[in-house]
DNA sequence: GACTCCGATCTTTTT
DNA sequence: GATCGGAGTC
């Protein structure tokens, strides 16, 4: 068991203590993933546990995949048989197998948030309620909260506490909407995200034999990111592990940032009460960050009351102070961030991929993007509007969904008149009303249109019905890829997009092609046993935006919300928008109690950094399309002043780099070739059109240069590839175009890959 | 039923 | 600054 040698004492204990309830409190950067990985490997290796009997629940599919991969490298291909995945994907799988018990077909659809919202919108309209008072978003979050606490619509409507709360906020009908929503989902053979957990609880509660089966299957249960589980998830894991009580949860209360969707920090705080024989192991040594960063983070989180006692420390170097950046506007903030990235790249020989820019809200990404684009620094955005949320993708997916589940109301509404075939809203309404009155599924009404609703839409609907019935046969007889491409072209969607020659239209067409490629990949992937369209749709429905990251150019700066950054680490991190009302967010300030969660969010952001942390704020910012002045965030004052330094150097324009040739040479990596002639004119103009430089394949060096662009300002990296034998240089200008450049600084580094 | 224009609303985070 | 829905027109 040589892997045990690589662990410190508490880590080793966490790996070896496999029997009985166990809670691992893992501070930021304390090697949590490593411990989980080795623990599972250890179960298989040292205790001969069949991987089929191990259940490991993670937060994202990506985390599950990575862990499986790492376990595989220790124990081999056996790792494939582990039950590992997100709560939603694992229990969706179990629900499909047991769907009949709950009266659902096994091909039930999974509604995403958009589907849920538009269904709610329909219901609110049908109940003649004011959609200004009953906003779908708000109603959905109310229902979601209830489901996450395992409160059924029935309990919701009878419980006086919920009644009173709803009446107080002048929304007494939420219970009624909840009821209608559940009924409509059931009729549509659909479950939303919360239902996957709620219904698993119902399944285990109402069918002891089913529960028994899974209790005996999973001898060992592990939960990652335990601090972010809600009651519904917690009860599932408790029930599943009730027979053997080999339950191990890993988490950090200081990093609980999902209370808004029902995560309950009490789960972690109360775990000890639920399991009196609980073994608690604390991992407190941080291996990720410098002392300054660890201490700064501690000084912030200390302000929270609700937390478990622990002492996160590090043996790493002291490191540099946290750097505060003040900007006059969001635009300048972006510029300063880009400039600092540029400087750090040169001074420390970092790659783009060593940087992350973290923000509170997705909308903040724009000004950062603009600045990075200007300086030709490559970046990628994680999260935001995901590929699978795009209109054209959802359109195609709706066709596929409907071919599999003819009761899927939301899919039906989406595709019935797309492309336009003369079936408008009023026809759809008539179909739905007839279906409700006669008690038939709406698809039956559509199929017998001339009998139920004679009129001018009959012909168009009949054609649609024939087409869909054809698709259903296709889905049964072909694999996912063949079926999807058939449906994409026969439905007329592909054609319509193809004929749209605008840039957006072209883009959409390409996106659909990309979707088809993804389905092809899914079918060709030998690890997927089930290659049906249904299996693909299930996977896609439960994909998270972190999972979608399959960028093939790995050297990019990462931009994302702090929420998405959980579990990740970067050499240098920028937390931008440190302004009151933005971070902490206005909404949290008004509801006082959750300021602690905002602080934990800040803690998560800080602890992503390994070497260097930047915090930036702007004194004015565009919000709601209007320029507003902003105050620095209260969080900035919560960092112990000993760990922070204020940077003014770069906020005034005249303070630009200038370097002498000596500086230039002293930055050479020892033993490497001297810089070639073409790059020596420091502070001089280089008049070379792009065409004069050819990227070289034989390179082993890369030169980062600070350059000035007459129009776009200064600060841009140019890669210079050196041919070692001839000492000739060729420069790749990276989309710079034919422009005159001022070289003011350069530094050579080894290009390791 | 399809199209166009205008105003309201949104942004806190996501499985 | 973008998107969505409603009103009005063809």
XYZ file of C-alpha atoms (C1' of nucleotides) in Angstrom:
778
model
C 0.000 0.000 0.000
C 2.656 2.497 -0.996
C 0.070 5.223 -1.528
C -0.342 5.429 2.233
C 3.214 6.722 2.447
C 2.217 9.884 0.654
C -0.274 10.929 3.287
C 0.006 12.899 6.483
C -1.362 11.503 9.717
C -4.995 12.637 9.623
C -5.202 11.945 5.895
C -3.996 8.433 6.511
C -6.470 7.946 9.280
C -9.247 9.133 6.982
C -8.195 6.587 4.396
C -7.850 3.668 6.766
C -10.876 4.305 8.958
C -13.378 2.656 6.631
C -15.967 1.109 8.939
C -18.711 2.955 10.750
C -19.880 6.533 10.340
C -17.119 9.002 9.618
C -17.015 12.697 8.938
C -13.973 14.258 7.368
C -13.786 17.993 7.810
C -11.447 18.988 5.038
C -10.178 22.547 5.090
C -9.516 24.300 1.800
C -6.557 22.808 -0.044
C -6.075 19.985 2.449
C -5.920 17.188 -0.102
C -9.530 16.123 0.109
C -9.740 14.589 -3.336
C -6.586 12.642 -2.746
C -7.978 11.244 0.482
C -11.279 10.259 -1.116
C -9.484 8.634 -4.009
C -7.160 6.618 -1.820
C -9.942 5.720 0.526
C -11.905 4.074 -2.245
C -8.773 2.427 -3.620
C -7.977 1.220 -0.133
C -11.437 -0.298 0.273
C -10.899 -2.283 -2.892
C -7.259 -3.177 -2.340
C -6.916 -3.788 1.366
C -10.464 -4.787 2.236
C -11.378 -6.560 -0.993
C -14.613 -4.669 -1.338
C -16.334 -5.199 -4.666
C -16.503 -1.809 -6.446
C -20.108 -2.649 -7.220
C -20.821 -2.250 -3.511
C -19.331 1.228 -3.224
C -21.409 4.336 -3.795
C -19.664 7.685 -4.079
C -21.681 10.835 -4.578
C -20.009 13.956 -5.904
C -21.102 17.420 -6.829
C -20.389 17.422 -10.562
C -20.029 14.722 -13.163
C -16.592 16.068 -13.844
C -15.499 15.529 -10.256
C -16.831 11.986 -10.428
C -15.061 11.332 -13.694
C -11.757 12.664 -12.436
C -11.954 10.675 -9.264
C -12.793 7.515 -11.142
C -9.820 8.168 -13.361
C -7.486 8.619 -10.424
C -8.783 5.523 -8.684
C -8.255 3.616 -11.884
C -4.604 4.573 -11.840
C -4.285 2.912 -8.435
C -6.529 -0.138 -8.722
C -6.938 -0.618 -12.468
C -10.023 -1.111 -14.591
C -12.086 -2.441 -11.694
C -12.840 1.193 -10.943
C -15.333 1.170 -13.822
C -17.799 -0.738 -11.676
C -17.945 1.854 -8.919
C -21.265 3.604 -8.412
C -20.062 7.112 -8.767
C -21.780 10.262 -9.883
C -23.848 13.219 -8.847
C -26.862 12.741 -6.626
C -29.069 13.601 -9.553
C -27.506 11.197 -12.026
C -27.222 8.239 -9.653
C -30.782 8.547 -8.448
C -32.169 9.268 -11.886
C -30.671 5.922 -12.817
C -32.315 4.193 -9.895
C -35.609 5.967 -10.548
C -35.645 4.777 -14.145
C -35.210 1.225 -12.965
C -37.979 1.566 -10.389
C -40.207 4.124 -12.108
C -43.188 1.781 -12.318
C -43.525 1.772 -8.560
C -44.257 5.480 -8.620
C -46.553 5.287 -11.625
C -43.997 6.826 -13.962
C -42.825 5.199 -17.166
C -39.100 4.468 -17.221
C -38.640 6.878 -20.126
C -39.744 9.878 -18.076
C -38.407 13.242 -19.160
C -36.211 15.395 -16.942
C -37.438 18.987 -16.999
C -34.778 21.633 -16.759
C -35.354 24.998 -15.119
C -36.658 26.546 -18.330
C -39.239 23.816 -18.739
C -40.318 24.212 -15.128
C -40.660 27.939 -15.498
C -42.691 27.861 -18.645
C -44.951 25.183 -17.219
C -45.491 27.381 -14.181
C -46.231 30.295 -16.427
C -48.936 28.255 -18.157
C -50.418 27.159 -14.868
C -50.466 30.655 -13.406
C -52.237 31.861 -16.497
C -54.761 29.032 -16.431
C -55.543 29.688 -12.776
C -56.191 33.317 -13.666
C -53.581 34.564 -11.252
C -51.647 37.774 -11.650
C -48.223 36.938 -13.002
C -46.903 40.150 -11.522
C -47.548 38.727 -8.069
C -46.877 35.105 -8.919
C -43.641 35.400 -10.811
C -42.602 32.022 -12.170
C -39.082 32.403 -10.795
C -40.312 33.152 -7.352
C -42.957 30.427 -7.364
C -40.443 27.884 -8.608
C -37.984 28.670 -5.849
C -40.775 28.345 -3.291
C -41.767 24.934 -4.655
C -38.137 23.921 -4.901
C -37.513 24.828 -1.275
C -40.512 22.770 -0.233
C -39.403 19.748 -2.225
C -35.893 19.960 -0.853
C -37.366 19.785 2.614
C -39.565 16.881 1.532
C -42.733 18.902 1.898
C -45.301 17.558 -0.583
C -47.942 19.816 -2.120
C -50.437 18.239 0.215
C -48.443 19.018 3.320
C -47.679 22.445 1.946
C -51.340 23.347 1.555
C -52.336 21.970 4.960
C -49.399 23.257 6.998
C -50.437 26.524 8.680
C -46.887 27.822 8.753
C -46.559 27.844 4.970
C -50.076 29.177 4.640
C -49.327 32.048 6.947
C -46.053 32.886 5.237
C -47.702 32.914 1.811
C -50.635 34.953 2.986
C -48.318 37.431 4.606
C -46.506 37.960 1.324
C -49.900 38.230 -0.382
C -49.432 35.046 -2.360
C -51.975 32.666 -0.846
C -52.294 30.518 -3.949
C -48.810 29.079 -4.063
C -50.025 25.802 -2.620
C -52.564 25.520 -5.408
C -49.928 26.220 -8.015
C -47.648 23.656 -6.402
C -50.398 21.062 -6.623
C -51.179 21.813 -10.257
C -47.484 21.785 -11.095
C -46.949 18.346 -9.600
C -50.001 16.986 -11.374
C -48.934 18.400 -14.698
C -45.433 17.016 -14.338
C -46.908 13.627 -13.574
C -49.218 13.799 -16.576
C -46.289 14.785 -18.749
C -44.259 11.873 -17.370
C -41.672 14.392 -16.306
C -39.582 15.071 -13.235
C -37.732 18.268 -12.492
C -34.333 18.341 -10.763
C -35.829 18.419 -7.298
C -38.208 15.567 -8.126
C -35.274 13.265 -8.787
C -34.386 13.547 -5.116
C -37.884 13.988 -3.753
C -39.194 10.952 -5.603
C -36.214 8.860 -4.555
C -37.209 9.601 -0.987
C -40.804 8.673 -1.742
C -39.631 5.483 -3.403
C -37.538 4.454 -0.421
C -40.245 5.411 2.024
C -43.152 3.658 0.319
C -41.380 0.560 -0.947
C -39.269 -1.011 1.778
C -38.298 -3.877 -0.504
C -36.732 -1.416 -2.950
C -34.923 0.366 -0.160
C -33.772 -2.974 1.174
C -32.350 -3.933 -2.198
C -30.200 -0.819 -2.454
C -29.243 -0.842 1.191
C -27.730 -4.242 0.656
C -26.106 -3.274 -2.553
C -24.202 -0.300 -1.170
C -21.943 -1.513 1.601
C -20.011 1.724 1.648
C -21.454 5.160 0.989
C -19.369 8.274 0.522
C -20.521 11.843 0.021
C -18.265 14.589 -1.260
C -19.018 18.292 -0.711
C -21.306 17.282 2.093
C -21.749 20.883 3.189
C -23.750 21.494 0.028
C -26.300 18.716 0.417
C -29.895 19.556 1.238
C -32.214 17.673 3.542
C -33.604 15.572 0.731
C -30.128 14.405 -0.267
C -29.086 13.850 3.284
C -32.055 11.627 4.045
C -31.373 9.521 0.980
C -27.804 8.838 2.054
C -28.886 8.175 5.608
C -31.480 5.671 4.526
C -29.186 3.965 2.083
C -26.491 3.448 4.677
C -28.804 2.597 7.563
C -28.031 -1.137 7.550
C -24.246 -1.069 7.731
C -23.727 2.545 8.720
C -20.572 2.687 6.663
C -21.177 6.257 5.737
C -18.377 8.696 5.167
C -19.042 12.322 4.434
C -16.420 14.816 3.388
C -16.906 18.503 3.485
C -16.003 21.901 4.826
C -18.627 23.954 6.586
C -16.643 27.068 5.741
C -17.284 26.397 2.059
C -21.024 25.923 2.154
C -22.305 28.216 -0.587
C -25.504 26.637 -1.832
C -28.025 27.440 0.881
C -30.042 29.308 -1.727
C -30.974 26.037 -3.320
C -31.689 24.278 -0.095
C -28.261 23.166 1.078
C -28.415 23.025 4.815
C -25.275 23.742 6.784
C -27.052 22.122 9.698
C -26.494 18.759 8.022
C -22.813 19.045 8.727
C -23.218 20.748 12.074
C -25.728 18.144 13.275
C -24.110 15.065 11.827
C -22.574 14.252 15.164
C -25.970 14.165 16.823
C -27.347 11.842 14.184
C -24.455 9.423 14.578
C -23.308 9.202 18.198
C -20.520 6.780 17.298
C -19.261 9.175 14.646
C -15.562 9.400 13.988
C -14.555 12.950 13.130
C -11.299 13.574 11.317
C -10.053 17.045 10.562
C -7.695 17.785 7.729
C -6.209 21.119 8.624
C -2.954 21.361 6.780
C -3.279 23.356 3.605
C -0.965 22.275 0.800
C -2.266 24.684 -1.763
C -1.628 28.263 -0.763
C 0.980 30.559 0.700
C 0.815 31.537 4.340
C -0.431 34.974 3.451
C -3.371 33.578 1.518
C -4.257 31.014 4.173
C -4.081 33.616 6.934
C -6.034 36.181 4.947
C -8.745 33.608 4.341
C -8.798 32.658 8.016
C -9.068 36.271 9.061
C -12.178 36.592 6.917
C -13.968 33.389 7.883
C -13.335 34.088 11.564
C -16.100 36.657 11.378
C -18.682 33.907 10.910
C -20.416 32.454 13.905
C -21.918 29.261 12.543
C -18.912 27.042 12.049
C -16.997 24.057 13.313
C -13.775 24.830 15.078
C -10.717 24.159 13.057
C -7.305 25.541 12.492
C -6.236 25.653 8.879
C -2.494 26.191 8.566
C 0.231 25.709 6.033
C 3.920 24.934 5.954
C 4.254 26.680 2.610
C 6.270 29.832 1.983
C 5.023 33.161 3.313
C 4.308 34.447 -0.152
C 3.372 37.866 -1.395
C 0.777 40.121 0.079
C -2.709 40.198 -1.263
C -2.852 42.963 -3.802
C -5.694 45.414 -3.882
C -6.553 47.035 -7.171
C -8.648 50.143 -7.381
C -10.211 51.145 -10.660
C -12.375 54.053 -11.706
C -14.814 52.009 -13.709
C -15.646 48.452 -14.633
C -13.884 49.043 -17.931
C -10.711 50.117 -16.186
C -10.989 47.209 -13.814
C -10.901 44.856 -16.774
C -7.896 46.662 -18.205
C -5.991 46.520 -14.923
C -6.731 42.841 -14.496
C -5.496 42.149 -18.017
C -2.378 44.230 -17.400
C -1.597 42.403 -14.193
C -2.040 39.067 -15.896
C 0.389 40.226 -18.520
C 2.937 41.322 -15.959
C 2.633 38.185 -13.884
C 3.093 36.084 -16.976
C 6.373 37.784 -17.657
C 7.665 38.139 -14.154
C 6.849 34.639 -13.022
C 6.696 32.763 -16.273
C 3.122 31.762 -15.706
C 0.854 30.407 -18.400
C -2.594 31.723 -19.138
C -4.026 28.625 -17.544
C -2.430 29.591 -14.226
C -4.899 32.478 -13.873
C -8.510 32.679 -12.892
C -10.768 35.706 -12.740
C -13.639 35.142 -10.340
C -16.765 37.234 -10.020
C -20.035 37.219 -8.151
C -22.401 37.492 -11.097
C -22.098 36.242 -14.643
C -22.780 39.678 -16.089
C -19.463 40.902 -14.757
C -17.581 38.800 -17.247
C -18.127 41.199 -20.096
C -15.747 43.989 -19.162
C -13.060 41.446 -18.303
C -13.562 39.684 -21.606
C -13.242 42.894 -23.545
C -9.983 43.792 -21.862
C -8.497 40.351 -22.349
C -9.504 40.306 -25.989
C -7.826 43.649 -26.490
C -4.589 42.390 -25.092
C -4.856 39.129 -26.990
C -4.869 37.080 -23.836
C -6.759 33.877 -24.472
C -9.530 33.088 -22.062
C -12.438 30.764 -21.573
C -15.659 31.269 -19.701
C -17.064 28.498 -17.581
C -20.780 28.565 -16.914
C -23.056 31.326 -18.069
C -25.346 30.380 -20.894
C -24.440 26.804 -21.531
C -24.389 25.095 -24.882
C -27.386 22.985 -24.007
C -29.436 26.035 -23.052
C -29.191 27.621 -26.484
C -32.426 27.968 -28.332
C -31.527 25.913 -31.379
C -30.124 23.118 -29.222
C -33.162 23.053 -26.991
C -35.361 22.975 -30.083
C -33.672 19.875 -31.431
C -33.584 18.277 -28.006
C -37.305 18.937 -27.640
C -37.974 16.996 -30.828
C -35.857 14.144 -29.516
C -37.529 14.281 -26.134
C -40.971 14.235 -27.665
C -40.144 11.286 -29.888
C -39.296 9.370 -26.733
C -42.021 10.638 -24.435
C -45.245 11.659 -26.190
C -46.634 13.075 -22.969
C -43.859 15.656 -22.619
C -46.005 18.793 -22.708
C -43.214 21.340 -22.662
C -41.423 19.693 -25.562
C -44.689 19.523 -27.490
C -45.416 23.205 -27.006
C -41.957 24.053 -28.160
C -41.924 22.113 -31.390
C -45.513 22.063 -32.600
C -45.051 25.227 -34.612
C -41.361 25.071 -35.243
C -40.538 25.599 -37.994
C -43.718 27.575 -38.669
C -46.415 25.276 -39.908
C -49.493 27.372 -39.219
C -50.392 26.002 -35.803
C -50.694 28.931 -33.425
C -51.217 29.365 -29.741
C -54.971 29.215 -29.936
C -54.887 25.784 -31.559
C -52.524 24.508 -28.876
C -54.792 25.943 -26.204
C -57.807 24.209 -27.759
C -55.962 20.890 -27.765
C -55.017 21.263 -24.119
C -58.530 22.281 -23.087
C -60.065 19.337 -24.957
C -57.527 16.983 -23.371
C -58.359 18.256 -19.902
C -62.111 18.067 -20.483
C -62.111 14.578 -21.955
C -59.405 13.299 -19.656
C -57.274 12.108 -22.568
C -53.584 12.701 -23.093
C -53.177 15.725 -25.366
C -51.405 13.652 -27.982
C -54.568 11.581 -28.428
C -56.471 14.766 -29.173
C -53.858 15.852 -31.677
C -53.968 12.458 -33.371
C -57.740 12.629 -33.736
C -57.855 16.332 -34.463
C -60.680 16.254 -37.032
C -62.951 14.443 -34.533
C -62.298 16.731 -31.605
C -61.471 20.154 -32.980
C -62.436 20.497 -36.610
C -61.128 23.657 -38.178
C -58.443 25.069 -40.368
C -55.517 23.701 -38.315
C -56.590 20.072 -38.853
C -54.444 19.499 -41.883
C -51.288 21.003 -40.398
C -51.696 19.080 -37.158
C -52.287 15.822 -39.042
C -49.024 16.305 -40.913
C -47.203 17.014 -37.694
C -48.678 13.882 -36.109
C -47.571 11.726 -39.039
C -44.067 13.126 -38.828
C -43.737 12.531 -35.091
C -45.151 9.007 -35.305
C -42.465 8.341 -37.913
C -39.803 9.713 -35.559
C -40.949 7.388 -32.811
C -40.284 4.402 -35.029
C -36.902 5.833 -35.967
C -35.921 6.181 -32.350
C -36.795 2.575 -31.672
C -34.896 1.137 -34.588
C -31.801 3.335 -34.837
C -29.021 4.377 -32.510
C -28.996 7.847 -30.987
C -26.896 9.455 -33.689
C -28.831 8.118 -36.665
C -32.127 8.938 -35.034
C -31.079 12.466 -34.113
C -29.694 13.372 -37.517
C -32.786 11.941 -39.175
C -35.020 14.002 -36.931
C -32.937 17.159 -37.308
C -33.267 17.126 -41.082
C -36.784 15.694 -41.460
C -38.249 18.155 -38.965
C -37.140 21.013 -41.161
C -35.122 22.704 -38.423
C -31.774 22.058 -40.029
C -33.063 23.350 -43.343
C -34.432 26.514 -41.812
C -31.149 27.249 -40.071
C -29.183 26.436 -43.185
C -31.156 28.960 -45.178
C -30.514 31.654 -42.619
C -27.315 33.190 -43.916
C -26.859 35.767 -41.197
C -23.902 35.315 -38.860
C -26.155 34.204 -36.027
C -27.918 31.774 -38.327
C -24.608 30.292 -39.410
C -23.620 29.973 -35.801
C -26.826 28.218 -34.917
C -26.415 25.807 -37.781
C -22.912 25.000 -36.581
C -24.191 24.509 -33.050
C -26.683 21.951 -34.246
C -23.917 20.168 -36.124
C -21.893 20.244 -32.946
C -24.786 18.693 -31.070
C -24.926 15.904 -33.637
C -21.184 15.419 -33.207
C -21.671 15.147 -29.474
C -24.306 12.479 -30.002
C -21.967 10.655 -32.378
C -19.240 10.765 -29.761
C -21.671 9.418 -27.226
C -22.567 6.519 -29.490
C -18.933 5.775 -30.320
C -17.821 5.892 -26.712
C -17.221 2.283 -25.730
C -17.781 3.091 -22.073
C -21.450 3.785 -22.694
C -23.433 0.581 -22.533
C -26.739 2.142 -23.445
C -26.452 3.959 -26.758
C -30.111 4.830 -27.079
C -31.314 8.354 -27.571
C -32.974 8.181 -24.179
C -29.657 7.487 -22.506
C -28.099 10.447 -24.262
C -30.907 12.775 -23.264
C -30.614 11.694 -19.661
C -26.917 12.446 -19.651
C -27.411 15.836 -21.247
C -30.212 16.807 -18.875
C -27.973 16.296 -15.879
C -24.853 17.835 -17.317
C -23.462 20.728 -15.356
C -21.763 23.667 -16.942
C -18.453 22.596 -15.422
C -18.803 19.319 -17.245
C -19.081 20.994 -20.597
C -15.547 22.272 -20.507
C -13.803 20.310 -23.223
C -11.720 23.092 -24.695
C -8.842 21.632 -26.637
C -6.588 24.645 -26.133
C -5.709 24.274 -22.476
C -3.687 27.478 -22.148
C -6.402 29.972 -21.388
C -7.273 32.268 -18.534
C -10.369 30.953 -16.769
C -13.313 33.277 -16.124
C -16.165 32.103 -13.935
C -18.412 32.820 -10.995
C -17.077 31.968 -7.585
C -19.667 29.231 -7.297
C -18.207 27.451 -10.281
C -14.699 27.682 -8.853
C -15.326 25.375 -5.959
C -12.793 22.571 -5.892
C -10.445 24.286 -8.347
C -7.094 25.963 -7.803
C -4.973 28.469 -9.713
C -1.541 29.981 -9.216
C -2.941 33.485 -9.372
C -6.530 34.482 -8.731
C -8.349 37.773 -9.299
C -11.531 38.363 -7.386
C -13.175 41.266 -9.161
C -16.087 43.497 -8.287
C -15.307 43.770 -4.586
C -18.039 46.334 -4.095
C -20.799 46.724 -1.589
C -24.158 45.643 -3.077
C -22.370 43.481 -5.605
C -20.297 41.304 -3.299
C -21.847 40.884 -0.793
C -24.853 40.981 -3.046
C -27.615 43.471 -2.461
C -30.159 40.702 -2.005
C -28.122 39.094 0.732
C -27.586 42.347 2.556
C -31.314 42.983 2.722
C -31.942 39.530 4.130
C -29.191 39.999 6.707
C -29.049 36.375 7.871
C -27.279 35.141 4.814
C -24.359 37.492 4.947
C -22.460 34.601 6.424
C -22.984 32.654 3.235
C -21.607 35.562 1.226
C -18.601 35.543 3.483
C -18.116 31.838 2.939
C -18.290 32.565 -0.755
C -15.514 35.089 -0.331
C -13.575 32.483 1.607
C -13.949 30.010 -1.261
C -12.716 32.653 -3.695
C -9.630 33.499 -1.643
C -8.634 29.904 -1.084
C -8.572 29.112 -4.805
C -5.253 30.967 -5.041
C -1.951 29.151 -4.656
C 0.601 31.925 -4.962
C -0.978 35.265 -5.498
C -4.311 36.860 -4.842
C -5.646 40.069 -6.336
C -8.778 41.808 -5.176
C -10.193 44.529 -7.333
C -13.008 47.015 -7.117
C -14.278 49.867 -9.200
C -15.580 53.182 -7.909
C -18.243 53.213 -10.607
C -19.862 50.529 -12.652
C -22.552 50.027 -15.274
C -25.492 48.180 -13.837
C -28.933 47.954 -15.424
C -27.436 49.931 -18.262
C -26.750 52.871 -15.954
C -23.506 54.135 -14.527
C -23.604 53.979 -10.747
C -20.986 54.861 -8.227
C -19.927 52.119 -5.837
C -18.369 51.758 -2.409
C -15.665 49.236 -1.642
C -16.983 45.981 -0.205
C -17.127 45.571 3.550
C -15.299 42.307 2.986
C -12.165 44.200 2.018
C -11.995 45.587 5.502
C -12.402 42.191 7.036
C -9.052 40.976 5.815
C -6.402 41.527 8.413
C -4.562 44.626 7.092
C -1.247 42.891 7.605
C -1.949 40.661 4.634
C -2.930 43.217 2.070
C -1.179 45.865 0.085
C -2.619 48.648 -1.950
C -1.365 48.973 -5.459
C -1.372 52.372 -7.068
C 1.367 51.866 -9.544
C -0.786 50.735 -12.398
C -3.813 52.849 -11.903
C -2.148 55.881 -13.431
C -1.402 55.842 -17.090
C 2.102 57.262 -17.313
C 3.626 54.532 -15.261
C 4.497 52.193 -18.040
C 7.172 49.668 -18.348
C 10.471 50.588 -19.784
C 13.398 48.262 -19.683
C 17.002 48.515 -20.660
C 18.789 45.951 -22.717
C 20.596 44.928 -19.554
C 17.293 44.174 -17.881
C 16.380 42.256 -20.900
C 19.505 40.125 -20.850
C 19.487 39.580 -17.120
C 16.132 37.946 -17.510
C 17.502 35.280 -19.771
C 17.312 31.787 -18.530
C 20.882 30.735 -17.976
C 22.478 28.659 -20.653
C 19.989 29.536 -23.318
C 20.701 31.305 -26.534
C 20.919 35.083 -26.444
C 17.969 36.911 -27.849
C 17.990 37.175 -31.602
C 18.583 40.469 -33.355
C 14.985 40.951 -34.286
C 13.930 41.330 -30.708
C 16.739 43.512 -29.412
C 15.546 46.999 -30.245
C 14.259 47.728 -26.811
C 12.188 50.866 -26.750
C 12.522 51.082 -30.501
C 9.973 50.532 -33.146
C 9.898 47.303 -35.053
C 8.503 47.775 -38.482
C 7.620 44.305 -39.500
C 4.386 43.342 -41.096
C 2.948 40.085 -39.924
C 3.853 38.307 -43.123
C 7.577 38.612 -42.378
C 7.305 36.279 -39.440
C 6.590 32.615 -39.709
C 5.843 30.440 -36.709
C 8.476 27.798 -36.394
C 7.902 24.162 -35.524
C 11.394 23.583 -34.181
C 11.049 25.979 -31.328
C 12.203 25.361 -27.800
C 11.921 28.904 -26.545
C 9.182 31.359 -26.106
C 9.528 35.065 -25.630
C 6.918 37.131 -23.908
C 7.023 40.749 -24.923
C 5.280 43.816 -23.835
C 4.274 45.785 -26.841
C 2.439 48.921 -27.660
C -0.231 49.061 -30.223
C -0.830 52.517 -31.689
C -4.549 52.110 -31.482
C -5.247 49.549 -28.793
C -2.729 50.624 -26.184
C -0.018 48.624 -24.540
C 0.279 45.236 -23.010
C 0.216 42.210 -25.207
C 2.082 38.933 -25.370
C 3.855 37.881 -28.460
C 5.167 34.394 -28.745
C 8.584 34.193 -30.273
C 9.821 30.835 -31.313
C 13.555 30.423 -31.597
C 15.219 27.938 -33.795
C 18.077 26.753 -31.600
C 20.491 25.815 -34.343
C 20.249 28.904 -36.483
C 19.291 31.346 -33.790
C 16.802 32.773 -36.122
C 13.656 34.087 -34.680
C 10.205 33.976 -36.005
C 7.350 35.681 -34.329
C 3.779 34.649 -34.192
C 1.723 37.754 -33.819
C -1.441 36.073 -32.716
C -4.091 37.954 -34.669
C -2.270 41.178 -34.173
C -2.478 42.199 -37.761
C -0.167 44.517 -39.649
C 0.613 47.070 -36.996
C 3.622 48.957 -35.843
C 4.818 47.721 -32.504
C 6.815 49.188 -29.713
C 8.767 46.612 -27.798
C 9.481 47.823 -24.346
C 10.279 44.712 -22.414
C 11.018 41.093 -23.032
C 11.914 38.022 -21.123
C 12.853 34.572 -22.295
C 11.606 31.432 -20.743
C 11.765 27.758 -21.449
C 8.763 26.417 -23.234
C 8.496 23.146 -21.405
C 5.910 21.269 -23.443
C -51.509 33.244 -37.550
C -47.307 35.966 -38.451
C -44.878 39.949 -37.895
C -43.219 44.332 -35.750
C -42.462 47.424 -32.191
C -42.226 48.940 -27.570
C -41.802 48.643 -22.682
C -40.880 45.944 -18.648
C -37.677 43.236 -16.310
C -33.836 41.214 -15.386
C -28.924 39.483 -12.454
C -27.086 36.139 -7.271
C -25.331 31.972 -7.252
C -26.996 26.138 -10.154
C -28.111 20.540 -9.852
C -27.947 45.710 -22.788
C -30.717 41.711 -23.906
C -34.673 39.275 -23.838
C -39.459 38.466 -23.446
C -44.341 39.297 -23.831
C -48.221 42.148 -25.164
C -50.506 45.161 -28.341
C -51.345 46.420 -32.767
C -51.361 45.585 -37.800
C -51.464 42.901 -41.996
